[in-house]
Coordinates of C-alpha atoms in Angstrom, one line a residue:
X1 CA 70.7 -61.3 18.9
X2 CA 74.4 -61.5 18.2
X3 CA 76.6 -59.2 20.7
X4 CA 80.5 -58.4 19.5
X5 CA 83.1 -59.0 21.4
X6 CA 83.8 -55.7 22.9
X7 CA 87.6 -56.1 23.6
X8 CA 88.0 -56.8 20.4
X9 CA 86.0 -54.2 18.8
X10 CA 88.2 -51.9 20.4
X11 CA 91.6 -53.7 19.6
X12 CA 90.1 -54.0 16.0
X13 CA 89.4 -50.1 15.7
X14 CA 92.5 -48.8 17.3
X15 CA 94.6 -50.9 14.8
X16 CA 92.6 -49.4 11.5
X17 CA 92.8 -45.7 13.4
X18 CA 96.8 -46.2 14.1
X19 CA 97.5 -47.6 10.9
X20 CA 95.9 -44.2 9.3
X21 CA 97.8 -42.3 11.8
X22 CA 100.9 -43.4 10.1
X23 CA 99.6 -43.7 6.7
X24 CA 99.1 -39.3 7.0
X25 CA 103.0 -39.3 8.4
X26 CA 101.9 -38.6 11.7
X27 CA 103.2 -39.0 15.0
X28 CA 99.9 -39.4 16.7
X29 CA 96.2 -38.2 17.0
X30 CA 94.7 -36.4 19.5
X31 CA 90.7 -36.5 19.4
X32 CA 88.2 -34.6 21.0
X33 CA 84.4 -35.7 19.3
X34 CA 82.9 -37.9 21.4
X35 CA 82.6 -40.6 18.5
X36 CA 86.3 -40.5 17.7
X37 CA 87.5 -41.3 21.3
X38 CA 85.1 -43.8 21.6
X39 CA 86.5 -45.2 18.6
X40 CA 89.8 -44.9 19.7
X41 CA 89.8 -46.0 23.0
X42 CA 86.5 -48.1 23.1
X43 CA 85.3 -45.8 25.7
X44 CA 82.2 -43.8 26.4
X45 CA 81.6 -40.8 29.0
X46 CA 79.1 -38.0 29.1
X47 CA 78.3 -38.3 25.1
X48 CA 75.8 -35.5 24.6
X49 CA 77.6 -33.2 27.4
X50 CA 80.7 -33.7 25.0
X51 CA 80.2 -32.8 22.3
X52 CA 79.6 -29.3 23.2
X53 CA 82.3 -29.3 26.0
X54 CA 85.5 -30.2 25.1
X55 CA 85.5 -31.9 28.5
X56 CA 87.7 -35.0 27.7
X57 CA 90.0 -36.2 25.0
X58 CA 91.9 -39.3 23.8
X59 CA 96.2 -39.4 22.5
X60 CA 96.3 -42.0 20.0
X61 CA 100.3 -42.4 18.9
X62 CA 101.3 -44.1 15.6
X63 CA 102.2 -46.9 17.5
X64 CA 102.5 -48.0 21.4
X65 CA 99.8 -47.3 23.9
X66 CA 96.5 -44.9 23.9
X67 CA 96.4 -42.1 26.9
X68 CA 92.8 -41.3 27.7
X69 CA 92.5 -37.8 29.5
X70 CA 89.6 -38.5 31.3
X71 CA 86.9 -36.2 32.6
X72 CA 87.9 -35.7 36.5
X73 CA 86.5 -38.0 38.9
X74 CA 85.4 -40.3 36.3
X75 CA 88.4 -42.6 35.9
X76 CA 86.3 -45.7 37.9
X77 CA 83.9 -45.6 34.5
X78 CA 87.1 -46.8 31.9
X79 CA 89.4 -49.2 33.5
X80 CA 90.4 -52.4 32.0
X81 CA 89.7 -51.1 28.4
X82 CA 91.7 -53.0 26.1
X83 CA 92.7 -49.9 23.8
X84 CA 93.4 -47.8 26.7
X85 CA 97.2 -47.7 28.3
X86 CA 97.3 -44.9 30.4
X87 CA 93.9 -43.0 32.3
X88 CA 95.1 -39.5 33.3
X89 CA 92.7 -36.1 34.4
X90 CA 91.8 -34.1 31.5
X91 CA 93.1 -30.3 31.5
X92 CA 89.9 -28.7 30.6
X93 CA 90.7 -25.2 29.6
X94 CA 87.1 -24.4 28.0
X95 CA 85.7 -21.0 29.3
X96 CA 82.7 -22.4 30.9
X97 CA 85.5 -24.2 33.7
X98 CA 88.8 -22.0 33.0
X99 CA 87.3 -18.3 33.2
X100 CA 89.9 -15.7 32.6
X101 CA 92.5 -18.2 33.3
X102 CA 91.6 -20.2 30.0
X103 CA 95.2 -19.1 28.5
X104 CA 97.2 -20.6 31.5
X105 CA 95.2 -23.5 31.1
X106 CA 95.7 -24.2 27.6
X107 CA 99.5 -23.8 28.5
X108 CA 99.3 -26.6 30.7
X109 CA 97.7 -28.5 28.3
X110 CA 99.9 -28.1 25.2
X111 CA 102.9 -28.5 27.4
X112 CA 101.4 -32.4 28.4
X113 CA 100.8 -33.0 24.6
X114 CA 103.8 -31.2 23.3
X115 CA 105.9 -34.3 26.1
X116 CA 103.5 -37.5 24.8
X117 CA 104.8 -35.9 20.8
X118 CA 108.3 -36.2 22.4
X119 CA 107.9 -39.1 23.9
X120 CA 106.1 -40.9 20.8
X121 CA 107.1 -39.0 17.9
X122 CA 111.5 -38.0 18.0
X123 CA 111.3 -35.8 15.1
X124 CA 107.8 -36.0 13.7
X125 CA 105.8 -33.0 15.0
X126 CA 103.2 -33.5 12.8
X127 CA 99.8 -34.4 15.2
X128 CA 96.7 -34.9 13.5
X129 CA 93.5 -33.3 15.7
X130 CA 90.2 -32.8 14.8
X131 CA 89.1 -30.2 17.1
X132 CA 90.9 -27.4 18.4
X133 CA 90.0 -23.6 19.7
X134 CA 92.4 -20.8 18.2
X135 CA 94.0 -20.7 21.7
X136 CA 94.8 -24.5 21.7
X137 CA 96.3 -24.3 18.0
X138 CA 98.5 -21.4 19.3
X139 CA 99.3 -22.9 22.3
X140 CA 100.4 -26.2 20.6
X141 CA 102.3 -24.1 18.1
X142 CA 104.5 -22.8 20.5
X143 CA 105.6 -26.0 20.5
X144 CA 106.8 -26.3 16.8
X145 CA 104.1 -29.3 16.7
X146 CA 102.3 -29.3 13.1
X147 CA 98.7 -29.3 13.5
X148 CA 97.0 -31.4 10.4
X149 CA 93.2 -31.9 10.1
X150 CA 92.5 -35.1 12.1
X151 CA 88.6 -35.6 11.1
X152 CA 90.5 -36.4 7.7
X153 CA 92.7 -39.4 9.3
X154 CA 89.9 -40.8 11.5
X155 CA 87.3 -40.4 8.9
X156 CA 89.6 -42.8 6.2
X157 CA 89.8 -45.5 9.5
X158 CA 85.9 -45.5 10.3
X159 CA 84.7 -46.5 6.6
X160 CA 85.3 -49.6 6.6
X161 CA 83.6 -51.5 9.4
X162 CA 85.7 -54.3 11.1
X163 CA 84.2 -57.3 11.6
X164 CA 83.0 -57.0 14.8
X165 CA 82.0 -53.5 14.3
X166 CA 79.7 -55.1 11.3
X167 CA 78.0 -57.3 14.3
X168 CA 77.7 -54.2 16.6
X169 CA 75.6 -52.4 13.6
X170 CA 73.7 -55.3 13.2
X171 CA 72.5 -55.3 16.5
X172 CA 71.9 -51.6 16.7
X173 CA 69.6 -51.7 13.7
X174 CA 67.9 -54.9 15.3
X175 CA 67.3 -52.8 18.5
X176 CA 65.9 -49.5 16.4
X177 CA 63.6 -51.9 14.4
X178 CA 61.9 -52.9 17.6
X179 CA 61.3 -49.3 18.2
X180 CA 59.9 -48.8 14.7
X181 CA 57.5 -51.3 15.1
X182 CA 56.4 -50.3 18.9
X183 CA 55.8 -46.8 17.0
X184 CA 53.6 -48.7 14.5
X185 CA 51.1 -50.0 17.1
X186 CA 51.0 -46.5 18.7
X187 CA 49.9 -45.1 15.5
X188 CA 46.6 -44.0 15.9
X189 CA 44.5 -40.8 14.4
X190 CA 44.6 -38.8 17.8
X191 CA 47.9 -39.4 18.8
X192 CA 50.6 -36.6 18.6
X193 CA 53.5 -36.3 16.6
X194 CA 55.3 -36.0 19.3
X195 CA 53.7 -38.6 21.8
X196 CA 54.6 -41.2 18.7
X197 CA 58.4 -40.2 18.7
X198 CA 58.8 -40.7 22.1
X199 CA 58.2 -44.6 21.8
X200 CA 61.6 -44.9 19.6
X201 CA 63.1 -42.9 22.6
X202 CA 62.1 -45.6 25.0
X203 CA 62.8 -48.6 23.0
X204 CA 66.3 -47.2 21.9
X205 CA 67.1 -46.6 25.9
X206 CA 65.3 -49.9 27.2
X207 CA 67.6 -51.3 24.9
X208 CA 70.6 -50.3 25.5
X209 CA 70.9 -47.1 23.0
X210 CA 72.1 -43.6 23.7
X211 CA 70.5 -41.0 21.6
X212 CA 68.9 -39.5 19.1
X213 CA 70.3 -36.8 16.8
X214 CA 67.4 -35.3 15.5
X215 CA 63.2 -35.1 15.6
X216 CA 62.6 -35.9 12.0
X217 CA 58.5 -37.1 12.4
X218 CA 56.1 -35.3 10.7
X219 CA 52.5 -35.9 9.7
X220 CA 50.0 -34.8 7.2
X221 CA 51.0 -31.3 5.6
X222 CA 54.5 -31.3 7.9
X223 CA 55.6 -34.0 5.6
X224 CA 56.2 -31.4 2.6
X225 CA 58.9 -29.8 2.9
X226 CA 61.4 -32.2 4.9
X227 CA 63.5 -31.4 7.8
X228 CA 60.5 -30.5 9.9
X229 CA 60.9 -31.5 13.5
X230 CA 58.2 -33.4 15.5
X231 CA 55.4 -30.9 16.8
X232 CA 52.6 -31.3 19.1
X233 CA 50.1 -31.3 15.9
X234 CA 47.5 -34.7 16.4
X235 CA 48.2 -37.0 13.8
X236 CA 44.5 -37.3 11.7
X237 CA 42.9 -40.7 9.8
X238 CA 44.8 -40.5 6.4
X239 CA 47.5 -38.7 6.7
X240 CA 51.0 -39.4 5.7
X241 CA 53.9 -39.7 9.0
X242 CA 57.2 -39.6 7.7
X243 CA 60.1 -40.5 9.7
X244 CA 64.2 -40.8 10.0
X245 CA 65.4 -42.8 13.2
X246 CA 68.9 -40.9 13.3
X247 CA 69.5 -43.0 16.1
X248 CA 72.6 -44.0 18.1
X249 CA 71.2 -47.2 19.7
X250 CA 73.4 -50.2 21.0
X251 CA 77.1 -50.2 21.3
X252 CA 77.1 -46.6 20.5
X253 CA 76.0 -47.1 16.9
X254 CA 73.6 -45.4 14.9
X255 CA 70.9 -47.1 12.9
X256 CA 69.3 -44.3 10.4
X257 CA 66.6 -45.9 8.9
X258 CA 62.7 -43.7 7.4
X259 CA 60.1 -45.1 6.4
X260 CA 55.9 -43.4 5.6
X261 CA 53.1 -44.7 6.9
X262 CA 49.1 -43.6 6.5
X263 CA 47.6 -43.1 9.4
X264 CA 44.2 -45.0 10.6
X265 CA 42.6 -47.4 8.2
X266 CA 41.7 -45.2 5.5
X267 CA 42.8 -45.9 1.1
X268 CA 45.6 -44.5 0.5
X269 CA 45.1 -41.1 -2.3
X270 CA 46.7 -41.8 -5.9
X271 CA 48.8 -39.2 -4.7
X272 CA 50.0 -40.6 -1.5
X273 CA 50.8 -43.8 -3.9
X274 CA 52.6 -41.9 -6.3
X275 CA 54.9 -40.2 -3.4
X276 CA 55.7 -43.7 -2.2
X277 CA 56.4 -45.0 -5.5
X278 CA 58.6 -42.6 -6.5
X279 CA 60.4 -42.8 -3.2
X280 CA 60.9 -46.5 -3.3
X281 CA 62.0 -46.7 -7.0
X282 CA 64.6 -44.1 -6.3
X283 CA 66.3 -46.4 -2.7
X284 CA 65.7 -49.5 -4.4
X285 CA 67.1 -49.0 -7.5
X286 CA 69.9 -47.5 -6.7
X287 CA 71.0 -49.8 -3.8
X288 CA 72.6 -52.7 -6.1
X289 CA 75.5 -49.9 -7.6
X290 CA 76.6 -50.5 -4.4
X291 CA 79.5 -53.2 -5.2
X292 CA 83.2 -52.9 -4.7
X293 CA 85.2 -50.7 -6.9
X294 CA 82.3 -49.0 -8.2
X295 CA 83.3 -44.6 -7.9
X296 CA 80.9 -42.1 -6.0
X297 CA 80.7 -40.6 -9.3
X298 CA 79.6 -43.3 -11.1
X299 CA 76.4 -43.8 -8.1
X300 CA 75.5 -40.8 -8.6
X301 CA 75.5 -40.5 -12.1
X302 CA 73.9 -44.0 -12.5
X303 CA 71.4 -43.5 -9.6
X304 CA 67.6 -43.7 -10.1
X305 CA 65.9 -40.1 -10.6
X306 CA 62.7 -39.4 -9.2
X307 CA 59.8 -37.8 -12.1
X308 CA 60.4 -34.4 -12.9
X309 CA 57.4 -32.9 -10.7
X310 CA 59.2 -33.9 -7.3
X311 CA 63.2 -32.8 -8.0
X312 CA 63.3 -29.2 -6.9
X313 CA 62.5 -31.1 -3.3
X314 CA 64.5 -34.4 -3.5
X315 CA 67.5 -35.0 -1.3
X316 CA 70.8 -33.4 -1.2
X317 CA 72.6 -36.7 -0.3
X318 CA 71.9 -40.3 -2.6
X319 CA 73.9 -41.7 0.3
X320 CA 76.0 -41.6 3.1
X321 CA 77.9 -43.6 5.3
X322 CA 76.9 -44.5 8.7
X323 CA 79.0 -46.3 12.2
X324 CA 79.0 -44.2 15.7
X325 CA 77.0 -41.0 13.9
X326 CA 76.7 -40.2 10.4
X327 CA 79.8 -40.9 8.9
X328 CA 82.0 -40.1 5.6
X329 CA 81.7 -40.5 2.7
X330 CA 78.8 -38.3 1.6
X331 CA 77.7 -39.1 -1.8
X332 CA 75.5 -35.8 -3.2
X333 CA 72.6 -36.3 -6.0
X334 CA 73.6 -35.6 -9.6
X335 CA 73.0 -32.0 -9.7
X336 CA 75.1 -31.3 -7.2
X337 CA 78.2 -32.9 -8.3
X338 CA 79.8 -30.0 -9.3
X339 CA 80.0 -28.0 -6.8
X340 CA 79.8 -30.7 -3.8
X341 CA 80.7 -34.1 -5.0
X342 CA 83.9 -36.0 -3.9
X343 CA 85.7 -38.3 -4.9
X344 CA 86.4 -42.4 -4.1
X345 CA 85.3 -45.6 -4.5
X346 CA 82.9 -48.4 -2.9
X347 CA 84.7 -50.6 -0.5
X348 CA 83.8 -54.1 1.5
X349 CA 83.1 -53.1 4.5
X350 CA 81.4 -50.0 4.2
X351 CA 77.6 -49.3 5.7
X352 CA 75.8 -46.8 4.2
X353 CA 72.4 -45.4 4.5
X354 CA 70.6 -44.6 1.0
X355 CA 67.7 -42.7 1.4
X356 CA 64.8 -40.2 -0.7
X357 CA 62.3 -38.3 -0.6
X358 CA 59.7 -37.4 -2.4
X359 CA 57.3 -33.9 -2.3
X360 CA 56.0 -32.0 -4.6
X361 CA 56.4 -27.9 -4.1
X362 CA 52.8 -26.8 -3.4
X363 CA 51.9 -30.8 -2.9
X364 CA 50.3 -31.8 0.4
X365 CA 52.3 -34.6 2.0
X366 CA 55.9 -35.8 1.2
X367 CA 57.4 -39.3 1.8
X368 CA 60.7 -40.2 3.2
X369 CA 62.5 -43.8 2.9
X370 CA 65.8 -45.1 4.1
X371 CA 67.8 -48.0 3.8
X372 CA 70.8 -48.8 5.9
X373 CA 73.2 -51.3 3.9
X374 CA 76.2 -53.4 4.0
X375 CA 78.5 -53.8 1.3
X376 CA 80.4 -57.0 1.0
X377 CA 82.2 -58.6 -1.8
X378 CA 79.6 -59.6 -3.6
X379 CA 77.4 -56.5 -3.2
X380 CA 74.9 -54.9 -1.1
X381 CA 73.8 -56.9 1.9
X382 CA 70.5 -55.3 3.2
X383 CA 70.6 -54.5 6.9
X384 CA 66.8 -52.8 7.4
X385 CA 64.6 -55.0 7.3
X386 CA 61.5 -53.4 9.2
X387 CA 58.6 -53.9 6.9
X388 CA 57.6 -51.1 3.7
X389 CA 54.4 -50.3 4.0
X390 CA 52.2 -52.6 1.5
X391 CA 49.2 -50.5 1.7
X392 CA 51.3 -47.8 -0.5
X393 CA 53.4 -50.0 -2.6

């Protein structure tokens, strides 16, 4: 399997995040989600822990070098990264550490940013962050620095994969394959929902992956609706198990990839066939729209619709794209374009994740696909390539 070259992942991701940085008329970022500072400084720390703690945070300026306030005592974990110039403490002035001294903390913390937008920005004031308490923003007001919405600036950086980044997604949906198909021999009637989830855990971690971010397996009548969670039910000869990896695997990136299954050796129902049918049609014939300069609008008004009987149940999303987490842009089914479609175009570059399902309201079982893709210049490049079930095609 093909590894990036990590030094240069980072160099390549800092120069796509700095260059949007400027292109918003900023003076610098300041980044606080996990996944941003990691793809800002190349660096990862206490992933989970962080993204409920604001325990550590990264100061991208427009130009010149990245600070990384680093979780105390942790410093060792981060040196020599190439996208990182400067390792200092973070101030953490969260309640959980600060207590009822959380204001004089955040003092001390606006007055070290409100010197780096001195140092960095002469006049500009404007820093782009994209997450801050109400005491922080006030805090950093004080200071006559603009606050702008920073998830917007990063967001416009991560959509379009750099080269090496396009090798580290590779790998990582390489890696969650391997724990697809270890789930695959582990499917037997009489195993738990549960007990079967856990083997994508441990192939993800053997590998060199970092989490999950949901517990999307169901079996049997958990299949219909979606967005069940893995239970404790045992899995029983013939039924449907529907899954979505969500899974941040190698390098820190995610490889969301679903397919069905039937359980056992038993013939599929004409039903169970018609779910899978309709599921497939709908990801595969939508996935070559996917070609440079084609709108979001124009996917989803050209997508593929599943039959009548199985739309009050189908997905919000036709697609979304996917790098260190679920990523922008999120491209919403037809008849929800009015109220929560956006607009832009396909890009080379971008990975995206199209996906459906298919349930009936009062039907037994449901069935979830999901393809992860790249686009390139000359279209669609498929990434997953873990087997479809032929039993139900």
């Amino acid at each position: 399997m093909l590894k990036p070259d990590e030094r240069q992942l980072d160099l390549e991701r800092l120069d796509r995040l700095q260059a949007q940085i400027r292109a918003h008329d900023c003076a610098a970022g300041l980044f606080y989600d996990p996944t941003n500072i990691r793809y800002a400084s190349g660096t990862s720390n206490m992933q989970v822990y962080g993204l409920h703690n604001p325990c550590r945070y990264v100061f991208v300026p427009a130009e010149g070098p990245v600070v990384l306030f680093e979780f105390a005592g942790c410093e060792h974990l981060v040196q020599g990264k190439a996208a990182v110039g400067e390792i200092r403490n973070a101030v953490a002035w969260y309640h959980f550490i600060a207590g009822d001294r959380v204001e004089e903390k955040a003092r001390d913390w606006a007055n070290e940013i409100a010197d780096l937008m001195r140092q960095h920005g002469a006049d500009n004031r404007r820093l782009a962050v994209d997450r801050l308490d109400p005491i922080g923003l006030r805090a950093l007001e004080r200071h006559g620095i603009d606050v702008i919405d920073g998830q917007t600036v990063i967001n416009h950086a991560r959509k379009i994969k750099t080269p090496q980044e396009q090798i580290a997604v590779r790998a990582a949906v390489a890696n969650c394959e391997a724990g697809i198909q270890l789930m695959y021999e582990h499917l037997e009637p009489g195993v738990t929902e549960q007990r079967l989830w856990s083997y994508l855990h441990q192939a993800n971690i053997e590998h060199g992956g970092e989490w999950i971010e949901t517990r999307l397996l169901t079996s049997g009548p958990r299949t219909n609706p979606w967005y069940q969670e893995c239970s404790s039910r045992v899995i029983e000869a013939g039924d449907m198990v529907s899954f979505d990896t969500d899974l941040i695997g190698a390098f820190g990136y995610s490889a969301d990839i679903s397919r069905s299954w039937i359980a056992g050796d038993r013939r599929p129902s004409s039903e169970q066939r018609a779910l899978y049918a309709a599921a497939y049609q709908q990801v595969h014939d939508t996935i070559p729209l996917f070609r440079p300069g084609v709108t979001f609008a124009e996917i989803a008004e050209n997508s593929a619709r599943l039959p009548e009987r199985y739309r009050e149940r189908t997905n919000s999303a036709i697609a979304h794209g996917i790098g260190l987490c679920n990523e922008y842009p999120l491209i919403v089914s037809p008849h929800l374009w009015e109220d929560g479609g956006i607009e832009g175009m396909i890009e080379p570059g971008m990975v995206l994740c199209v996906e459906s399902f298919a349930g009936e309201v009062g039907g037994k079982e449901g069935v979830k696909l999901e393809q992860q893709i790249l686009v390139t210049e000359d279209g669609p490049e498929l990434l997953s390539k873990y087997p479809l079930e032929e039993r139900l095609l």
